[in-house]
Amino acid sequence: MKVKTLLKNLKGFRGLFIGAIIAIIIECLLSLIYPVIIKYSIDNIIGKQEITNYKFLYKIIGLNLGKAAVVMLIFTVIGGVSLFLKGQLSAIVSEGIAKNIKDKLFSHLQNVKYSYYSNAETGDLIQRCTSDVDTVRNFFGKQLLEFVNVFVLIILSLFFMVNLNVKLTLLSMILLPLLVIFTIVFFQNVKRTFKEYDEAEGKMSAVLQENLNGVRVVKAFAKEKYEIEKYEVVNSNWRTKNMKLLKLFALFWSVSDGMIMLQIALILFSGIYWTVRGDVSLGTLIAFLTYQGMLLYPIRQFGRVVGDFGKSLVAIERIEEILREPLDENLEGAKIHNIQGNIEFDNVSFSYEKDNYVLKNINFNIKQGETLGILGPTGSGKSTLVHLLTHLFTPTKGKIFIDKVDMELIDKKWLRQNVGLILQEPFLYAKSIKENIGIASDDNNESSIYEAASLAHIHKVIKEFQEGYDTTVGEKGVSLSGGQKQRISIARTIMKNSKILIFDDSLSALDTETDSKIRKALKGKNDGSTKIIISHRISSIQEADKIIVLENGEITQEGNHEILKNKEGLYKRIWNIQNSL
Ligand SMILES: Nc1ncnc2c1ncn2[C@@H]1O[C@H](COP(=O)(O)OP(=O)(O)OP(=O)(O)O)[C@@H](O)[C@H]1O
Ligand SMILES: [Mg+2]
């Protein structure tokens, strides 16, 4: 089954692959004729024996040693060209297949359900997209053709050898079945061990990746020793698996080499014996010894091919695991709706994991152009609630309506384009500020970018940077403060001109004054859009048309500032604390 999955990647490359196989057959044929010409030269031209087999050689060469040499030379040249073609074709095939798989993986990863990333380890995913694809590429570039090569070589050489001498041929193949059985057992072991090895490598990448991402935390908490120990554990686990694999291969090489040596010795002794007795001609013996030599390398390689084949099956399975992940697809009948910004939550409950409800029976509605404030302790489900609005997750129970249309029936991509969500943890690309702001919208001419940046109160700051809007930020660029990052990501969302704007605690890193200025500026520009503001600061939400207080996944209070500040409850408590500061 898995072999089929592996081979289906050949689609689109069959012609080239068959071309490579033809090149192999030509190359094998020519190299196998070689020993026959040598035998002919020794026995028939030099030894002047009667020509009993391969009579066609007499027609081509006659009894002329010079001609024999020229024919061999021509064969060598043609063989060389075939070898070259085989190399070229197999490179085109394997590189093409690798590219296809990588493209397919990447685009699949772009479109899988968001929840997939909650459990997937980035390092492991990277390993699957790189090192596992490489294993598969090697399979198509080298192993598969090598397998064909060995196969063709054995079949053809059998044919050539039988024509020379049946007894010696049988003797040449006597250990082959043993070798095959041994190889199969080896293959099973390699497959199992490689899986462990590959998983260990994935774990190692994951630890490395996490550490590099979180290097600030590691330094700030002086956790270097702990991290080093953690890495040492996965690293030594990887080494153990690798050693196991290497030992397996070492065992295979030594045993299979021993078998091959034994095989050659067998031919040598019995061949000499028969030659001395006069049963076999000297030319035939030399031809057989040449065949044995020729078969030696490919048969040796055969073990590697089979072992690597095991690896490839594991790799393709790990790749397929990603490709099998369901895509974040629309429900049947989902369409594009012109979004106005009326939102209604109808008894919505949600759990990330089974039965562990993070949101319980949420009911509220906001009209187009209104502002909703959400207040609640950390972990109460605020971010979860607004994530539902982008349909990154689907409510476990209940329904969300946008402009009276069930959200399930709105095209997801369209919805996301029309809902501007400013994340709690802003993410900036390793690009210029200009690109970072313009990335989400189609219209990214400079004046719109400047306008958005001004609204987000970051324009002046950017202008002061040496390279202004061309300053590179993100991983490789200048370090920005938390508030600067937040404002750039606010500017990015403003560019989208969304009908629904969500601030998930996105004003928290700003001082109260800037916070208020941005909200005022937005009122002027995006007045028609519905806004949801999550905040721990009453001042950020007190002007909202409606405020909900979320505690432990439930709405415990609802109203506006005037009502809530006088009502017993969390809102009043927080208001009193923040008001007295
Ligand atoms: N991807 C996830 N998978 C599983 N559980 C999650 C996931 N994201 C959040 N949770 C859980 O859901 C609960 C609510 O989280 P949420 O992020 O919505 O809280 P919040 O109100 O936004 O908190 P904060 O004020 O700290 O941002 C938490 O208990 C959290 O552990
Ligand atoms: Mg949150």
XYZ file of C-alpha atoms and ligand atoms in Angstrom:
613
model
C 0.000 0.000 0.000
C 2.710 2.412 1.038
C 4.796 1.400 -1.955
C 1.933 2.544 -4.125
C 1.800 5.877 -2.306
C 5.491 6.277 -2.911
C 5.328 5.391 -6.575
C 2.343 7.585 -7.337
C 4.747 10.520 -7.064
C 6.154 9.398 -10.415
C 3.066 10.818 -12.061
C 4.066 13.279 -14.734
C 7.585 11.889 -14.943
C 6.847 8.413 -16.326
C 8.258 9.141 -19.792
C 11.543 10.442 -18.458
C 11.747 7.609 -15.986
C 11.255 5.023 -18.714
C 13.946 6.835 -20.730
C 16.300 6.382 -17.795
C 15.431 2.677 -17.618
C 16.149 2.260 -21.342
C 19.509 3.954 -20.826
C 20.220 1.479 -18.029
C 19.319 -1.493 -20.205
C 21.594 -0.270 -23.021
C 24.417 0.337 -20.587
C 24.005 -3.091 -18.996
C 23.834 -4.857 -22.341
C 26.981 -3.222 -23.614
C 28.974 -3.883 -20.483
C 27.840 -7.505 -20.476
C 29.027 -8.051 -24.057
C 32.462 -6.940 -22.974
C 33.545 -10.190 -21.261
C 32.202 -12.149 -24.204
C 34.476 -10.223 -26.578
C 37.393 -10.886 -24.253
C 36.566 -14.566 -24.221
C 36.264 -14.529 -28.006
C 39.644 -12.790 -28.311
C 41.388 -15.274 -26.013
C 39.774 -18.515 -27.121
C 38.968 -17.910 -30.753
C 41.364 -15.247 -32.044
C 44.444 -16.032 -29.983
C 43.700 -19.668 -29.021
C 42.263 -20.415 -32.467
C 39.570 -22.659 -30.977
C 36.464 -23.470 -32.890
C 33.659 -20.896 -32.492
C 30.809 -22.631 -30.641
C 28.773 -19.736 -29.167
C 28.287 -16.027 -29.892
C 28.886 -16.682 -33.553
C 27.681 -13.199 -34.460
C 30.959 -11.831 -33.115
C 32.755 -13.509 -36.030
C 30.618 -11.523 -38.431
C 31.535 -8.230 -36.770
C 35.120 -8.800 -35.705
C 36.357 -11.664 -37.846
C 39.627 -12.913 -36.438
C 41.153 -9.492 -36.034
C 42.291 -8.389 -32.552
C 42.473 -4.738 -33.690
C 38.833 -4.825 -34.716
C 37.919 -6.350 -31.350
C 39.605 -3.419 -29.649
C 37.745 -0.885 -31.812
C 34.378 -2.545 -31.136
C 35.090 -2.449 -27.413
C 36.000 1.192 -27.690
C 32.768 2.043 -29.507
C 30.740 0.100 -26.937
C 32.486 1.978 -24.168
C 31.585 5.313 -25.720
C 27.921 4.351 -26.216
C 27.839 2.938 -22.681
C 29.250 6.213 -21.373
C 26.618 8.232 -23.184
C 23.868 5.993 -21.765
C 25.274 6.428 -18.290
C 25.235 10.166 -18.744
C 21.646 10.095 -19.982
C 20.607 7.942 -17.054
C 22.174 10.459 -14.665
C 20.526 13.411 -16.340
C 17.101 11.869 -16.615
C 17.071 10.567 -13.080
C 18.146 13.988 -11.803
C 15.295 15.681 -13.650
C 12.841 13.106 -12.321
C 13.983 13.161 -8.694
C 14.400 16.924 -8.416
C 11.021 17.402 -10.062
C 9.358 14.969 -7.691
C 10.980 16.608 -4.674
C 9.790 20.010 -5.833
C 6.261 18.707 -6.349
C 6.140 17.169 -2.895
C 7.527 20.276 -1.231
C 5.077 22.553 -3.027
C 2.226 20.231 -2.178
C 3.252 20.058 1.488
C 3.624 23.801 1.792
C 0.333 24.643 0.200
C -1.387 21.970 2.272
C 0.121 23.392 5.445
C -1.189 26.816 4.433
C -4.693 25.434 4.220
C -5.008 22.918 7.042
C -7.285 23.671 9.946
C -5.862 26.212 12.357
C -6.345 23.781 15.218
C -3.760 21.455 13.645
C -1.046 23.864 14.713
C -2.085 23.640 18.356
C -0.567 20.177 18.570
C 1.987 20.068 15.787
C 5.603 20.793 16.601
C 7.135 23.270 14.209
C 10.575 21.654 14.288
C 9.091 18.283 13.442
C 7.058 19.773 10.603
C 10.176 21.416 9.201
C 11.978 18.096 9.379
C 9.194 16.411 7.437
C 9.229 19.138 4.788
C 12.995 19.010 4.334
C 14.825 15.905 5.446
C 11.984 13.468 4.753
C 11.452 14.932 1.301
C 15.185 14.506 0.724
C 14.945 10.833 1.601
C 12.171 10.409 -0.946
C 14.126 12.389 -3.527
C 17.109 10.096 -3.065
C 14.865 7.144 -3.561
C 13.774 8.346 -6.974
C 17.150 9.798 -7.919
C 19.270 6.842 -6.942
C 17.723 3.846 -5.294
C 14.865 3.055 -7.586
C 17.085 3.160 -10.668
C 19.774 1.240 -8.900
C 17.220 -1.380 -8.089
C 16.271 -1.534 -11.762
C 19.963 -1.654 -12.621
C 20.660 -4.658 -10.403
C 17.583 -6.395 -11.653
C 18.416 -5.856 -15.330
C 22.048 -6.748 -14.766
C 21.262 -10.031 -13.055
C 18.675 -11.099 -15.637
C 20.837 -10.154 -18.614
C 24.037 -11.566 -17.193
C 22.232 -14.830 -16.500
C 21.365 -14.940 -20.167
C 24.948 -14.235 -21.217
C 26.425 -16.683 -18.763
C 24.052 -19.537 -19.578
C 25.141 -19.200 -23.175
C 28.741 -19.647 -22.107
C 28.466 -22.384 -19.523
C 25.445 -23.683 -17.604
C 27.364 -25.363 -14.789
C 29.368 -22.261 -13.949
C 26.229 -20.128 -14.184
C 24.421 -22.230 -11.611
C 27.436 -22.057 -9.372
C 27.553 -18.259 -9.746
C 24.004 -17.936 -8.502
C 24.077 -20.482 -5.734
C 24.387 -18.014 -2.885
C 21.985 -15.501 -4.363
C 18.800 -16.830 -2.667
C 20.555 -16.721 0.676
C 21.574 -13.160 0.046
C 18.018 -12.233 -0.897
C 16.567 -13.738 2.291
C 19.194 -12.003 4.366
C 18.445 -8.725 2.608
C 14.726 -8.982 3.280
C 15.291 -9.528 6.977
C 17.661 -6.596 6.922
C 15.080 -4.447 5.185
C 12.470 -5.086 7.863
C 14.916 -4.083 10.544
C 16.034 -0.948 8.777
C 12.467 0.179 8.312
C 11.704 -0.134 11.993
C 14.938 1.433 13.127
C 14.751 4.276 10.667
C 11.313 5.214 11.917
C 12.714 5.567 15.423
C 15.672 7.467 14.047
C 13.535 9.837 12.036
C 11.225 10.538 14.957
C 14.204 11.190 17.189
C 15.507 13.636 14.612
C 12.138 15.373 14.519
C 12.164 15.698 18.317
C 15.656 17.121 18.214
C 14.639 19.712 15.622
C 11.619 20.591 17.722
C 13.712 21.249 20.835
C 16.205 23.278 18.836
C 13.512 25.301 17.173
C 11.680 26.014 20.393
C 14.877 27.047 22.101
C 15.886 29.450 19.344
C 12.421 30.963 19.331
C 12.363 31.390 23.067
C 15.928 32.461 23.547
C 14.863 35.623 25.382
C 13.015 33.669 28.014
C 15.905 31.266 28.375
C 18.333 34.111 28.968
C 15.991 36.116 31.186
C 15.402 33.170 33.483
C 18.992 31.914 33.277
C 17.632 28.570 32.074
C 20.600 27.757 29.866
C 21.625 24.730 31.885
C 18.128 23.288 31.808
C 17.918 23.854 28.051
C 21.330 22.293 27.466
C 20.307 19.248 29.442
C 17.061 18.990 27.531
C 18.934 19.171 24.250
C 21.472 16.613 25.411
C 18.715 14.141 26.131
C 17.143 14.352 22.668
C 20.534 14.538 21.033
C 21.809 11.418 22.730
C 18.554 9.658 21.976
C 19.080 10.527 18.331
C 22.650 9.295 18.493
C 21.536 5.979 20.006
C 19.065 5.455 17.173
C 21.625 6.473 14.604
C 24.176 4.057 16.082
C 21.603 1.301 15.935
C 21.065 2.060 12.277
C 24.784 2.205 11.553
C 25.370 -1.078 13.362
C 22.653 -2.662 11.310
C 24.252 -1.487 8.090
C 27.731 -2.558 9.275
C 26.405 -6.025 10.006
C 24.762 -6.164 6.625
C 27.858 -5.076 4.753
C 30.138 -7.544 6.482
C 27.836 -10.524 6.088
C 26.879 -9.748 2.513
C 30.486 -9.062 1.596
C 31.451 -12.371 3.123
C 28.825 -14.120 1.022
C 30.014 -12.428 -2.137
C 33.646 -13.302 -1.444
C 32.630 -16.882 -0.833
C 30.796 -16.846 -4.123
C 33.869 -15.590 -6.012
C 36.103 -18.135 -4.315
C 33.680 -20.855 -5.333
C 33.849 -19.843 -8.994
C 37.589 -19.388 -8.868
C 38.305 -22.829 -7.413
C 35.848 -24.841 -9.390
C 36.531 -22.799 -12.529
C 40.254 -23.433 -12.333
C 39.617 -27.096 -11.607
C 37.349 -27.446 -14.627
C 39.714 -25.434 -16.833
C 42.644 -27.635 -15.872
C 40.538 -30.695 -16.600
C 39.683 -29.134 -19.942
C 35.912 -28.880 -19.379
C 35.957 -25.079 -19.514
C 38.047 -22.886 -21.764
C 40.402 -20.263 -20.340
C 38.421 -17.501 -22.078
C 35.182 -18.690 -20.478
C 36.772 -18.750 -17.024
C 38.065 -15.210 -17.457
C 34.669 -14.087 -18.764
C 32.947 -15.614 -15.717
C 35.372 -14.024 -13.316
C 34.739 -10.688 -15.056
C 30.971 -11.186 -14.676
C 31.389 -11.949 -11.014
C 33.391 -8.764 -10.630
C 30.783 -6.798 -12.497
C 27.937 -8.135 -10.381
C 29.798 -7.625 -7.136
C 29.245 -3.893 -6.800
C 25.573 -3.797 -7.807
C 24.640 -6.714 -5.568
C 26.440 -5.019 -2.722
C 24.524 -1.868 -3.534
C 21.336 -3.862 -3.574
C 21.411 -4.100 0.200
C 21.737 -0.364 0.479
C 18.924 0.127 -1.997
C 16.658 -2.154 -0.041
C 17.622 -0.513 3.240
C 17.061 2.946 1.837
C 13.805 1.782 0.387
C 12.724 1.086 3.953
C 13.731 4.604 4.911
C 11.787 6.053 2.011
C 8.639 4.220 3.051
C 8.915 5.738 6.504
C 9.590 9.199 5.064
C 6.695 9.069 2.635
C 4.388 7.995 5.439
C 5.449 10.985 7.525
C 4.841 13.233 4.536
C 1.478 11.654 3.816
C 0.487 12.162 7.459
C 0.602 15.897 6.808
C -1.174 15.599 3.475
C -3.965 13.593 5.103
C -4.726 16.416 7.561
C -8.146 17.779 6.672
C -8.202 21.156 5.015
C -9.947 24.166 6.436
C -12.726 23.928 3.937
C -15.988 25.746 3.642
C -19.229 24.060 4.456
C -21.194 23.190 1.369
C -23.226 26.170 0.264
C -20.923 28.733 1.887
C -20.898 31.933 -0.129
C -19.538 35.418 -0.173
C -21.827 37.841 1.640
C -21.472 41.545 1.712
C -20.547 42.022 5.356
C -22.137 44.934 7.180
C -21.026 44.245 10.723
C -24.085 43.032 12.670
C -22.991 40.245 14.981
C -25.071 37.827 17.001
C -23.929 35.020 19.258
C -26.729 32.546 19.820
C -26.052 30.253 22.752
C -22.470 29.609 21.706
C -20.361 27.097 23.616
C -16.880 26.073 22.652
C -14.270 23.559 23.756
C -10.786 23.057 22.343
C -10.673 19.595 23.828
C -13.558 17.286 24.409
C -16.037 18.453 27.041
C -13.686 21.013 28.506
C -15.768 24.079 27.748
C -13.889 27.331 27.518
C -17.000 29.280 26.485
C -20.461 28.471 27.839
C -23.812 29.617 26.464
C -22.660 32.968 25.149
C -25.497 35.225 23.979
C -25.124 38.800 22.790
C -25.541 40.961 19.760
C -24.026 44.121 18.399
C -25.243 46.245 15.536
C -23.275 47.649 12.701
C -21.086 50.560 13.782
C -21.392 49.810 17.501
C -18.539 49.133 19.850
C -18.467 46.130 22.171
C -16.113 46.074 25.119
C -15.053 42.781 26.682
C -13.582 42.640 30.143
C -12.551 39.549 32.024
C -9.771 37.891 33.965
C -6.956 36.207 32.156
C -7.936 32.815 30.789
C -11.649 33.649 30.853
C -12.042 32.979 27.126
C -11.887 36.468 25.589
C -9.393 35.629 22.844
C -11.216 32.395 22.138
C -14.463 34.289 21.707
C -13.070 36.652 19.094
C -11.182 33.884 17.302
C -14.541 32.257 16.714
C -15.527 35.330 14.727
C -12.775 34.646 12.184
C -13.992 31.050 11.923
C -10.529 29.729 12.793
C -12.544 27.502 15.092
C -16.174 26.532 14.790
C -18.509 26.767 17.812
C -19.004 23.401 19.448
C -22.620 24.318 20.181
C -24.791 27.220 19.160
C -24.443 29.573 16.237
C -22.895 32.836 15.258
C -24.752 35.087 12.838
C -23.226 37.885 10.857
C -25.864 40.176 9.346
C -28.363 37.430 10.144
C -26.414 34.922 8.044
C -25.130 31.792 9.764
C -21.340 32.192 9.838
C -20.948 28.618 8.625
C -22.467 29.738 5.338
C -19.981 32.523 4.760
C -16.855 31.765 2.771
C -14.061 31.516 5.356
C -11.394 33.326 3.381
C -13.805 36.099 2.564
C -14.831 36.393 6.187
C -11.220 36.659 7.311
C -10.510 39.292 4.727
C -13.393 41.301 6.104
C -12.754 40.881 9.799
C -9.755 42.831 11.043
C -8.319 41.013 14.033
C -5.394 42.577 15.796
C -3.827 39.757 17.711
C -2.843 39.856 21.308
C 0.713 38.945 20.349
C 1.561 40.956 17.262
C 3.612 39.170 14.668
C 5.782 41.074 12.259
C 7.432 39.588 9.191
C 11.151 39.993 8.624
C 10.386 42.688 6.067
C 10.293 46.458 5.906
C 7.755 48.380 7.979
C 6.102 49.459 4.760
C 5.588 45.865 3.645
C 4.429 44.841 7.100
C 1.703 47.455 7.088
C 0.670 46.885 3.496
C 0.674 43.108 3.595
C -3.004 42.580 4.328
C -4.552 44.888 1.790
C -4.649 45.156 -1.973
C -4.224 48.873 -1.975
C -0.788 49.494 -0.590
C 0.246 52.782 -2.051
C 2.383 54.928 0.193
C -0.199 57.532 1.097
C -2.637 54.893 2.422
C 0.178 53.335 4.422
C 1.125 56.706 5.905
C -2.500 57.417 6.731
C -2.939 54.066 8.490
C 0.301 54.602 10.397
C -0.824 58.071 11.455
C -4.122 56.724 12.706
C -2.229 54.126 14.702
C 0.024 56.855 16.104
C 3.184 55.304 14.800
C 3.914 57.498 11.760
C 6.147 59.924 13.666
C 8.091 57.121 15.296
C 8.715 55.436 11.947
C 9.828 58.701 10.369
C 12.479 59.001 13.041
C 14.053 55.667 12.134
C 17.129 56.041 9.964
C 15.569 54.230 7.071
C 12.027 55.341 7.813
C 9.415 53.048 6.326
C 12.115 50.907 4.730
C 13.455 49.839 8.109
C 13.493 46.067 8.341
C 11.777 44.668 11.403
C 11.084 41.185 12.682
C 13.572 38.471 13.268
C 16.501 40.001 11.437
C 15.646 43.673 11.721
C 15.632 46.346 14.380
C 14.025 45.534 17.670
C 10.819 47.410 18.295
C 9.147 47.987 21.622
C 5.998 46.017 22.400
C 3.858 49.135 21.908
C 5.506 49.935 18.571
C 4.823 46.431 17.334
C 1.219 46.702 18.476
C 0.749 49.973 16.657
C 2.280 48.642 13.439
C -0.082 45.704 13.573
C -2.982 48.078 14.244
C -1.945 50.102 11.167
C -1.834 46.876 9.166
C -5.399 46.055 10.158
C -6.649 49.589 9.548
C -5.402 49.211 5.953
C -7.954 46.472 5.440
C -10.874 48.843 5.974
C -12.741 46.002 7.644
C -16.356 46.196 8.607
C -15.532 44.387 11.817
C -12.478 45.432 13.804
C -11.276 43.436 16.775
C -8.652 44.580 19.223
C -7.562 41.604 21.302
C -5.851 43.433 24.116
C -3.994 45.275 21.375
C -3.921 48.553 23.163
C -2.518 47.128 26.367
C 1.121 47.948 25.707
C 0.254 51.581 25.053
C 0.040 54.334 27.605
C -3.481 55.502 28.416
C -3.105 58.677 26.386
C -1.959 57.000 23.163
C -4.633 54.364 23.666
C -7.315 57.027 23.835
C -5.895 58.943 20.867
C -5.934 55.862 18.674
C -9.510 55.069 19.634
C -10.549 58.640 18.819
C -8.727 58.542 15.487
C -10.436 55.283 14.593
C -13.810 56.735 15.441
C -13.289 59.339 12.747
C -11.987 57.003 10.093
C -13.765 53.713 10.642
C -16.953 55.029 12.064
C -19.168 52.630 10.173
C -17.302 49.565 11.334
C -18.253 47.425 14.260
C -15.531 47.294 16.897
C -14.794 44.772 19.583
C -12.281 45.882 22.149
C -10.843 43.442 24.654
C -9.041 45.126 27.465
C -8.027 44.849 31.060
C -8.260 48.620 31.277
C -11.681 50.126 31.947
C -10.709 53.369 30.237
C -10.284 51.505 26.942
C -13.818 50.203 26.956
C -15.873 52.602 29.007
C -17.163 54.449 25.963
C -18.352 51.251 24.323
C -22.040 50.933 23.462
C -22.128 47.608 25.161
C -19.813 45.878 27.581
C -19.766 42.228 28.526
C -17.881 40.778 31.454
C -16.567 37.312 30.855
C -15.635 35.069 33.754
C -14.681 31.473 33.418
C -16.204 31.268 29.945
C -19.540 32.743 30.965
C -21.029 36.195 30.578
C -21.578 37.354 34.149
C -22.424 40.986 33.491
C -23.713 42.955 30.563
C -24.549 46.626 30.042
C -22.766 49.902 29.507
C -20.288 51.741 31.687
C -22.904 53.789 33.510
C -24.892 50.719 34.457
C -21.994 48.423 35.252
C -19.956 50.796 37.390
C -22.798 50.966 39.858
C -23.687 47.293 39.868
C -22.057 44.839 42.275
C -19.606 42.660 40.391
C -16.228 42.362 38.736
C -16.669 45.489 36.631
C -17.323 47.708 39.614
C -14.444 46.192 41.558
C -12.003 46.818 38.722
C -13.419 50.283 38.128
C -12.896 51.153 41.768
C -9.324 49.899 41.742
C -8.397 51.629 38.485
C -10.284 54.792 39.364
C -8.522 55.214 42.663
C -5.060 54.923 41.146
N -5.366 26.389 21.254
C -5.840 26.042 22.454
N -5.997 24.743 22.753
C -6.474 24.386 23.970
N -6.814 25.242 24.932
C -6.680 26.557 24.698
C -6.175 27.022 23.451
N -6.134 28.374 23.497
C -6.606 28.729 24.704
N -6.938 27.651 25.436
C -7.530 27.644 26.778
O -8.752 28.341 26.735
C -8.936 29.132 27.864
C -9.264 30.554 27.448
O -8.164 31.115 26.770
P -8.204 32.539 26.117
O -6.938 32.712 25.380
O -9.448 32.672 25.344
O -8.233 33.475 27.387
P -8.224 35.052 27.457
O -9.453 35.451 28.156
O -7.974 35.633 26.133
O -6.986 35.321 28.413
P -5.943 36.525 28.392
O -6.597 37.679 29.069
O -4.835 36.009 29.228
O -5.564 36.797 27.000
C -7.673 29.019 28.678
O -7.941 28.166 29.766
C -6.678 28.415 27.763
O -5.854 27.541 28.463
Mg -6.403 36.616 25.286
